[in-house]
Amino acid sequence: MAPQDALLGWDEDANAEAYEAFTRAHPMYDATSRDLARRAGLADAHLVVDLCGGAGATARAILDLVPARARVVSVDSAAAMQRVGRRALDGHRLSWITAPAERLAEHVPVGGVDAVVCNSAIWKTDTPAVFAAVARALRPGGSFAFNIGGGFAGVRHPDEDTVRTGPSLNTLIHQVAARDHGYTPPPKAADTAPKLPLSMVTAQLATAGLALVDTEVTAQHGTMAEKKAWLSLPLFARPTDGGFTHAQRMEILEAAYALTSPGTPIVTSWLVVVAQRPEDTP
C-alpha cells in the first residue's frame, strides 16, 4: 500500500515497514551498528540496552557480539517500529520497552546495565536528560557508545571531499523542484552553528557523571542508489516544505536521480563517542 501523503512520524506503520526494509536491504545501519557495538566492549556483558532501537537493526548487531547468556533490551518510543522488529527478532534474549530514551532508568535495573548503544538517534533526544538516565542505568565501569551525524556535530570526514564526484542528491532534488515545480527553498537560518558539537556533548556527559573515553570522526561509504532508497522513505522524502504530496516528492526524486549514476560513491560523516560511568562512582 502506498504511504499517505504526509510525514506521519516514526510511530506509523507505513514508515516503520519501509524503514525496517531499508535496514535489511542496505548496509548503512548494520555497519554503523556493528561499529558502535564493538566500541562498547561487549565481550563480558550480561545486560545491554539498544537505546532508540527502532525496529532492531542495532539489536541484531549487539546480539551477534554479546555472549550467549547476555540479554538485550531495545528501548524506543515508537510502538510501530517495535511491532515490525518483533516479527523477526523477538525472543528470550531480546526484550522491548516502549518508552522515551529520557526515561530509560525507570525501565531497567539501576546500576545494572553493562553497556548502552545508541545508533543514529541521540540528537533527536533531550541529551542532558538522556545522559543522566544512562548514567543511572549503567553499572560502574559500564560503557555508553553513540554517534552523531556530521551536520549536527559540526564535523566532516576528509573522505567527503575526496570522494565527492558531483552535486549531492539532496541538492539535485531541490534544483529539480525549483525547475519543474516553481519551488523556492526557505532562506537559510542565520544561526548555522552545529546543534550538538563535541564540546557540548563533553560538558553534558560530565554533568551527568559520565567520563569521555574516546571520540572519532568516521566515514560511512555508500552509493547513490542507497541514498535514493533512503530518500524514498516517507520520513525523509524531500523537499520537506512546499506542500508537496509524497507522490510529487517521489516524482522529483526520480528526476533528480536520473541525473546521477547508481554506483556513484557517497560519504556520510559521523562523530562517534564512547563514554563510561567511572568505576568509583557510588
mmCIF file of C-alpha atoms in Angstrom:
data_model
loop_
_atom_site.group_PDB
_atom_site.id
_atom_site.type_symbol
_atom_site.label_atom_id
_atom_site.label_comp_id
_atom_site.label_asym_id
_atom_site.label_seq_id
_atom_site.Cartn_x
_atom_site.Cartn_y
_atom_site.Cartn_z
ATOM 1 C CA MET A 1 0.000 0.000 0.000
ATOM 2 C CA ALA A 2 1.327 3.453 -0.860
ATOM 3 C CA PRO A 3 2.209 5.687 2.087
ATOM 4 C CA GLN A 4 -0.141 8.527 2.937
ATOM 5 C CA ASP A 5 0.754 11.976 1.679
ATOM 6 C CA ALA A 6 2.247 13.206 4.928
ATOM 7 C CA LEU A 7 5.286 12.809 7.110
ATOM 8 C CA LEU A 8 3.461 10.750 9.674
ATOM 9 C CA GLY A 9 6.345 10.080 12.024
ATOM 10 C CA TRP A 10 8.094 7.049 13.389
ATOM 11 C CA ASP A 11 5.034 5.644 15.147
ATOM 12 C CA GLU A 12 3.182 4.918 11.914
ATOM 13 C CA ASP A 13 3.031 1.531 10.241
ATOM 14 C CA ALA A 14 3.934 2.564 6.669
ATOM 15 C CA ASN A 15 7.048 4.407 7.815
ATOM 16 C CA ALA A 16 8.059 1.603 10.167
ATOM 17 C CA GLU A 17 7.693 -1.049 7.454
ATOM 18 C CA ALA A 18 9.643 0.989 4.903
ATOM 19 C CA TYR A 19 12.384 1.823 7.393
ATOM 20 C CA GLU A 20 12.866 -1.786 8.501
ATOM 21 C CA ALA A 21 13.005 -2.947 4.881
ATOM 22 C CA PHE A 22 15.705 -0.349 4.185
ATOM 23 C CA THR A 23 17.843 -1.534 7.114
ATOM 24 C CA ARG A 24 17.778 -5.082 5.770
ATOM 25 C CA ALA A 25 18.392 -4.191 2.113
ATOM 26 C CA HIS A 26 21.218 -1.701 2.621
ATOM 27 C CA PRO A 27 24.367 -1.902 4.769
ATOM 28 C CA MET A 28 24.339 1.543 6.391
ATOM 29 C CA TYR A 29 22.637 0.697 9.668
ATOM 30 C CA ASP A 30 24.268 -2.700 10.020
ATOM 31 C CA ALA A 31 27.737 -1.197 9.541
ATOM 32 C CA THR A 32 27.260 1.684 11.968
ATOM 33 C CA SER A 33 25.565 -0.613 14.497
ATOM 34 C CA ARG A 34 28.416 -3.093 14.434
ATOM 35 C CA ASP A 35 30.957 -0.303 14.789
ATOM 36 C CA LEU A 36 29.236 1.069 17.890
ATOM 37 C CA ALA A 37 28.699 -2.381 19.400
ATOM 38 C CA ARG A 38 32.382 -3.213 19.015
ATOM 39 C CA ARG A 39 33.400 0.058 20.638
ATOM 40 C CA ALA A 40 31.090 -0.604 23.582
ATOM 41 C CA GLY A 41 33.184 -3.611 24.658
ATOM 42 C CA LEU A 42 30.506 -6.291 24.974
ATOM 43 C CA ALA A 43 32.664 -9.396 25.399
ATOM 44 C CA ASP A 44 31.679 -9.871 29.065
ATOM 45 C CA ALA A 45 28.304 -8.144 29.011
ATOM 46 C CA HIS A 46 25.236 -9.529 30.769
ATOM 47 C CA LEU A 47 22.727 -6.761 30.000
ATOM 48 C CA VAL A 48 22.923 -4.305 27.098
ATOM 49 C CA VAL A 49 20.477 -1.567 26.104
ATOM 50 C CA ASP A 50 19.803 -0.646 22.476
ATOM 51 C CA LEU A 51 18.614 2.923 23.036
ATOM 52 C CA CYS A 52 16.237 4.448 20.472
ATOM 53 C CA GLY A 53 16.379 0.984 18.962
ATOM 54 C CA GLY A 54 13.605 1.360 16.399
ATOM 55 C CA ALA A 55 12.927 -1.867 14.508
ATOM 56 C CA GLY A 56 16.015 -3.603 15.858
ATOM 57 C CA ALA A 57 18.852 -3.049 13.366
ATOM 58 C CA THR A 58 21.284 -2.270 16.177
ATOM 59 C CA ALA A 59 19.902 -5.010 18.410
ATOM 60 C CA ARG A 60 20.787 -7.515 15.672
ATOM 61 C CA ALA A 61 24.404 -6.347 15.737
ATOM 62 C CA ILE A 62 24.560 -6.413 19.519
ATOM 63 C CA LEU A 63 23.154 -9.948 19.695
ATOM 64 C CA ASP A 64 25.903 -11.115 17.334
ATOM 65 C CA LEU A 65 28.623 -9.746 19.647
ATOM 66 C CA VAL A 66 27.430 -10.398 23.199
ATOM 67 C CA PRO A 67 27.893 -13.732 24.998
ATOM 68 C CA ALA A 68 25.125 -16.295 24.607
ATOM 69 C CA ARG A 69 23.993 -15.695 28.197
ATOM 70 C CA ALA A 70 23.553 -11.928 27.693
ATOM 71 C CA ARG A 71 20.232 -10.147 27.350
ATOM 72 C CA VAL A 72 19.461 -7.130 25.188
ATOM 73 C CA VAL A 73 16.731 -4.568 25.873
ATOM 74 C CA SER A 74 15.577 -2.386 22.988
ATOM 75 C CA VAL A 75 14.052 0.921 24.121
ATOM 76 C CA ASP A 76 12.106 3.131 21.726
ATOM 77 C CA SER A 77 9.105 5.438 21.981
ATOM 78 C CA ALA A 78 7.555 4.280 18.676
ATOM 79 C CA ALA A 79 5.385 1.199 19.125
ATOM 80 C CA ALA A 80 5.008 0.799 15.339
ATOM 81 C CA MET A 81 8.761 0.399 14.901
ATOM 82 C CA GLN A 82 8.884 -2.204 17.632
ATOM 83 C CA ARG A 83 5.947 -4.138 16.192
ATOM 84 C CA VAL A 84 7.877 -4.509 12.962
ATOM 85 C CA GLY A 85 11.063 -5.518 14.773
ATOM 86 C CA ARG A 86 9.401 -8.163 16.911
ATOM 87 C CA ARG A 87 8.348 -10.186 13.881
ATOM 88 C CA ALA A 88 11.936 -11.186 13.157
ATOM 89 C CA LEU A 89 13.783 -10.640 16.428
ATOM 90 C CA ASP A 90 11.501 -11.422 19.343
ATOM 91 C CA GLY A 91 12.961 -14.000 21.691
ATOM 92 C CA HIS A 92 14.180 -14.688 25.186
ATOM 93 C CA ARG A 93 17.464 -12.821 24.640
ATOM 94 C CA LEU A 94 15.795 -9.626 23.387
ATOM 95 C CA SER A 95 13.005 -7.703 25.061
ATOM 96 C CA TRP A 96 11.263 -4.497 24.011
ATOM 97 C CA ILE A 97 10.320 -1.477 26.093
ATOM 98 C CA THR A 98 8.152 1.242 24.574
ATOM 99 C CA ALA A 99 9.338 4.400 26.300
ATOM 100 C CA PRO A 100 11.239 7.621 25.599
ATOM 101 C CA ALA A 101 15.011 7.429 25.899
ATOM 102 C CA GLU A 102 14.867 10.040 28.656
ATOM 103 C CA ARG A 103 13.042 7.518 30.876
ATOM 104 C CA LEU A 104 15.487 4.663 30.408
ATOM 105 C CA ALA A 105 16.401 4.393 34.088
ATOM 106 C CA GLU A 106 12.754 3.759 35.002
ATOM 107 C CA HIS A 107 12.691 0.544 32.981
ATOM 108 C CA VAL A 108 15.995 -1.237 33.651
ATOM 109 C CA PRO A 109 17.814 -2.221 36.856
ATOM 110 C CA VAL A 110 19.500 0.958 38.102
ATOM 111 C CA GLY A 111 23.246 0.406 38.092
ATOM 112 C CA GLY A 112 22.795 -2.961 36.400
ATOM 113 C CA VAL A 113 23.409 -2.269 32.702
ATOM 114 C CA ASP A 114 26.795 -3.171 31.229
ATOM 115 C CA ALA A 115 26.500 -1.025 28.106
ATOM 116 C CA VAL A 116 24.161 1.317 26.271
ATOM 117 C CA VAL A 117 24.389 1.679 22.483
ATOM 118 C CA CYS A 118 22.519 4.378 20.542
ATOM 119 C CA ASN A 119 22.816 4.486 16.765
ATOM 120 C CA SER A 120 21.773 7.485 14.651
ATOM 121 C CA ALA A 121 19.279 8.959 17.099
ATOM 122 C CA ILE A 122 20.865 10.709 20.078
ATOM 123 C CA TRP A 123 20.421 14.193 18.574
ATOM 124 C CA LYS A 124 16.649 13.678 18.457
ATOM 125 C CA THR A 125 16.515 13.441 22.244
ATOM 126 C CA ASP A 126 16.863 15.740 25.228
ATOM 127 C CA THR A 127 20.532 14.855 25.561
ATOM 128 C CA PRO A 128 21.141 16.137 29.129
ATOM 129 C CA ALA A 129 18.180 14.077 30.346
ATOM 130 C CA VAL A 130 19.240 11.025 28.332
ATOM 131 C CA PHE A 131 22.836 11.206 29.556
ATOM 132 C CA ALA A 132 21.610 11.428 33.156
ATOM 133 C CA ALA A 133 19.334 8.412 32.612
ATOM 134 C CA VAL A 134 22.170 6.423 31.038
ATOM 135 C CA ALA A 135 24.462 7.274 33.950
ATOM 136 C CA ARG A 136 21.862 5.947 36.396
ATOM 137 C CA ALA A 137 21.320 2.769 34.388
ATOM 138 C CA LEU A 138 24.979 1.853 33.866
ATOM 139 C CA ARG A 139 26.975 -0.150 36.362
ATOM 140 C CA PRO A 140 30.287 1.399 37.472
ATOM 141 C CA GLY A 141 32.636 0.855 34.554
ATOM 142 C CA GLY A 142 29.753 0.426 32.118
ATOM 143 C CA SER A 143 30.085 1.956 28.652
ATOM 144 C CA PHE A 144 27.941 4.223 26.505
ATOM 145 C CA ALA A 145 28.590 4.281 22.738
ATOM 146 C CA PHE A 146 26.685 6.552 20.372
ATOM 147 C CA ASN A 147 27.127 8.546 17.196
ATOM 148 C CA ILE A 148 26.085 11.955 15.935
ATOM 149 C CA GLY A 149 25.550 12.873 12.292
ATOM 150 C CA GLY A 150 28.311 15.083 10.962
ATOM 151 C CA GLY A 151 25.993 18.006 10.266
ATOM 152 C CA PHE A 152 24.630 18.001 13.803
ATOM 153 C CA ALA A 153 28.091 17.635 15.323
ATOM 154 C CA GLY A 154 29.784 20.118 13.003
ATOM 155 C CA VAL A 155 32.365 17.597 11.755
ATOM 156 C CA ARG A 156 33.339 16.451 8.293
ATOM 157 C CA HIS A 157 35.474 13.461 7.389
ATOM 158 C CA PRO A 158 38.088 14.181 4.684
ATOM 159 C CA ASP A 159 36.611 11.416 2.539
ATOM 160 C CA GLU A 160 33.543 13.596 1.951
ATOM 161 C CA ASP A 161 35.688 15.914 -0.152
ATOM 162 C CA THR A 162 37.988 13.379 -1.811
ATOM 163 C CA VAL A 163 35.192 11.001 -2.853
ATOM 164 C CA ARG A 164 32.584 13.559 -3.960
ATOM 165 C CA THR A 165 32.078 13.494 -7.744
ATOM 166 C CA GLY A 166 29.264 15.995 -8.187
ATOM 167 C CA PRO A 167 26.277 17.628 -6.510
ATOM 168 C CA SER A 168 24.526 15.680 -3.779
ATOM 169 C CA LEU A 169 21.161 14.058 -4.426
ATOM 170 C CA ASN A 170 19.593 16.494 -1.959
ATOM 171 C CA THR A 171 20.937 19.411 -3.982
ATOM 172 C CA LEU A 172 19.645 17.925 -7.229
ATOM 173 C CA ILE A 173 16.219 17.333 -5.669
ATOM 174 C CA HIS A 174 15.896 20.996 -4.763
ATOM 175 C CA GLN A 175 17.105 22.048 -8.197
ATOM 176 C CA VAL A 176 14.540 19.826 -9.929
ATOM 177 C CA ALA A 177 11.785 21.030 -7.593
ATOM 178 C CA ALA A 178 12.659 24.630 -8.458
ATOM 179 C CA ARG A 179 12.890 23.913 -12.202
ATOM 180 C CA ASP A 180 9.752 21.819 -12.569
ATOM 181 C CA HIS A 181 7.510 22.987 -9.743
ATOM 182 C CA GLY A 182 8.495 26.583 -9.045
ATOM 183 C CA TYR A 183 9.813 25.599 -5.622
ATOM 184 C CA THR A 184 11.600 28.266 -3.608
ATOM 185 C CA PRO A 185 13.677 26.885 -0.739
ATOM 186 C CA PRO A 186 13.299 28.686 2.584
ATOM 187 C CA PRO A 187 16.057 31.129 3.483
ATOM 188 C CA LYS A 188 18.913 29.602 5.417
ATOM 189 C CA ALA A 189 18.839 30.319 9.116
ATOM 190 C CA ALA A 190 21.278 32.937 10.269
ATOM 191 C CA ASP A 191 22.479 30.615 13.032
ATOM 192 C CA THR A 192 24.269 27.750 11.304
ATOM 193 C CA ALA A 193 26.191 26.552 14.340
ATOM 194 C CA PRO A 194 26.117 22.772 14.876
ATOM 195 C CA LYS A 195 23.348 21.647 17.213
ATOM 196 C CA LEU A 196 25.404 19.107 19.129
ATOM 197 C CA PRO A 197 29.168 19.760 18.885
ATOM 198 C CA LEU A 198 31.659 17.693 20.842
ATOM 199 C CA SER A 199 32.277 20.488 23.341
ATOM 200 C CA MET A 200 28.586 20.481 24.289
ATOM 201 C CA VAL A 201 28.457 16.685 24.407
ATOM 202 C CA THR A 202 31.517 16.543 26.656
ATOM 203 C CA ALA A 203 30.060 19.094 29.070
ATOM 204 C CA GLN A 204 26.680 17.327 29.209
ATOM 205 C CA LEU A 205 28.311 13.943 29.791
ATOM 206 C CA ALA A 206 30.392 15.362 32.639
ATOM 207 C CA THR A 207 27.333 16.931 34.246
ATOM 208 C CA ALA A 208 25.614 13.534 34.096
ATOM 209 C CA GLY A 209 28.606 11.866 35.766
ATOM 210 C CA LEU A 210 29.948 10.140 32.646
ATOM 211 C CA ALA A 211 33.583 10.302 31.536
ATOM 212 C CA LEU A 212 34.527 10.756 27.900
ATOM 213 C CA VAL A 213 36.676 7.789 26.823
ATOM 214 C CA ASP A 214 37.126 8.166 23.074
ATOM 215 C CA THR A 215 35.904 10.068 20.028
ATOM 216 C CA GLU A 216 36.456 9.629 16.319
ATOM 217 C CA VAL A 217 35.142 11.168 13.134
ATOM 218 C CA THR A 218 34.283 8.264 10.848
ATOM 219 C CA ALA A 219 33.171 7.972 7.231
ATOM 220 C CA GLN A 220 30.271 5.765 6.150
ATOM 221 C CA HIS A 221 30.669 4.872 2.472
ATOM 222 C CA GLY A 222 27.632 4.179 0.325
ATOM 223 C CA THR A 223 26.261 4.677 -3.160
ATOM 224 C CA MET A 224 23.821 6.999 -4.871
ATOM 225 C CA ALA A 225 21.401 4.066 -5.167
ATOM 226 C CA GLU A 226 21.433 3.646 -1.385
ATOM 227 C CA LYS A 227 20.847 7.367 -0.905
ATOM 228 C CA LYS A 228 17.907 7.235 -3.284
ATOM 229 C CA ALA A 229 16.412 4.353 -1.303
ATOM 230 C CA TRP A 230 16.854 6.373 1.893
ATOM 231 C CA LEU A 231 15.136 9.428 0.420
ATOM 232 C CA SER A 232 12.274 7.243 -0.792
ATOM 233 C CA LEU A 233 11.196 6.649 2.814
ATOM 234 C CA PRO A 234 8.214 8.889 3.638
ATOM 235 C CA LEU A 235 10.010 10.295 6.687
ATOM 236 C CA PHE A 236 12.983 11.512 4.677
ATOM 237 C CA ALA A 237 11.496 12.442 1.296
ATOM 238 C CA ARG A 238 12.419 15.903 0.024
ATOM 239 C CA PRO A 239 11.556 18.750 -0.176
ATOM 240 C CA THR A 240 10.122 18.686 3.336
ATOM 241 C CA ASP A 241 8.366 22.015 2.792
ATOM 242 C CA GLY A 242 6.400 23.473 -0.107
ATOM 243 C CA GLY A 243 3.244 21.432 0.319
ATOM 244 C CA PHE A 244 4.320 18.555 -1.941
ATOM 245 C CA THR A 245 2.493 15.241 -1.738
ATOM 246 C CA HIS A 246 4.531 12.096 -1.284
ATOM 247 C CA ALA A 247 3.826 11.157 -4.909
ATOM 248 C CA GLN A 248 5.208 14.512 -6.060
ATOM 249 C CA ARG A 249 8.298 14.076 -3.902
ATOM 250 C CA MET A 250 8.901 10.670 -5.472
ATOM 251 C CA GLU A 251 8.492 12.178 -8.960
ATOM 252 C CA ILE A 252 11.066 14.835 -8.073
ATOM 253 C CA LEU A 253 13.386 12.206 -6.603
ATOM 254 C CA GLU A 254 13.231 10.099 -9.770
ATOM 255 C CA ALA A 255 14.029 13.103 -11.941
ATOM 256 C CA ALA A 256 16.958 14.095 -9.726
ATOM 257 C CA TYR A 257 18.263 10.534 -9.545
ATOM 258 C CA ALA A 258 18.206 10.310 -13.339
ATOM 259 C CA LEU A 259 20.920 12.987 -13.341
ATOM 260 C CA THR A 260 23.261 10.668 -11.402
ATOM 261 C CA SER A 261 24.653 7.143 -11.683
ATOM 262 C CA PRO A 262 23.550 4.402 -9.233
ATOM 263 C CA GLY A 263 27.115 3.440 -8.346
ATOM 264 C CA THR A 264 28.297 6.981 -7.665
ATOM 265 C CA PRO A 265 30.014 6.857 -4.252
ATOM 266 C CA ILE A 266 28.746 8.980 -1.393
ATOM 267 C CA VAL A 267 30.173 9.530 2.082
ATOM 268 C CA THR A 268 28.430 10.385 5.335
ATOM 269 C CA SER A 269 30.398 11.702 8.300
ATOM 270 C CA TRP A 270 29.743 10.662 11.886
ATOM 271 C CA LEU A 271 31.119 11.749 15.228
ATOM 272 C CA VAL A 272 31.439 8.559 17.283
ATOM 273 C CA VAL A 273 31.559 8.975 21.058
ATOM 274 C CA VAL A 274 32.351 6.440 23.778
ATOM 275 C CA ALA A 275 31.793 7.359 27.420
ATOM 276 C CA GLN A 276 31.899 5.442 30.673
ATOM 277 C CA ARG A 277 30.457 5.534 34.145
ATOM 278 C CA PRO A 278 33.592 5.753 36.313
ATOM 279 C CA GLU A 279 34.432 2.718 38.429
ATOM 280 C CA ASP A 280 34.490 4.671 41.675
ATOM 281 C CA THR A 281 31.017 6.208 41.417
ATOM 282 C CA PRO A 282 28.560 5.185 44.125
#
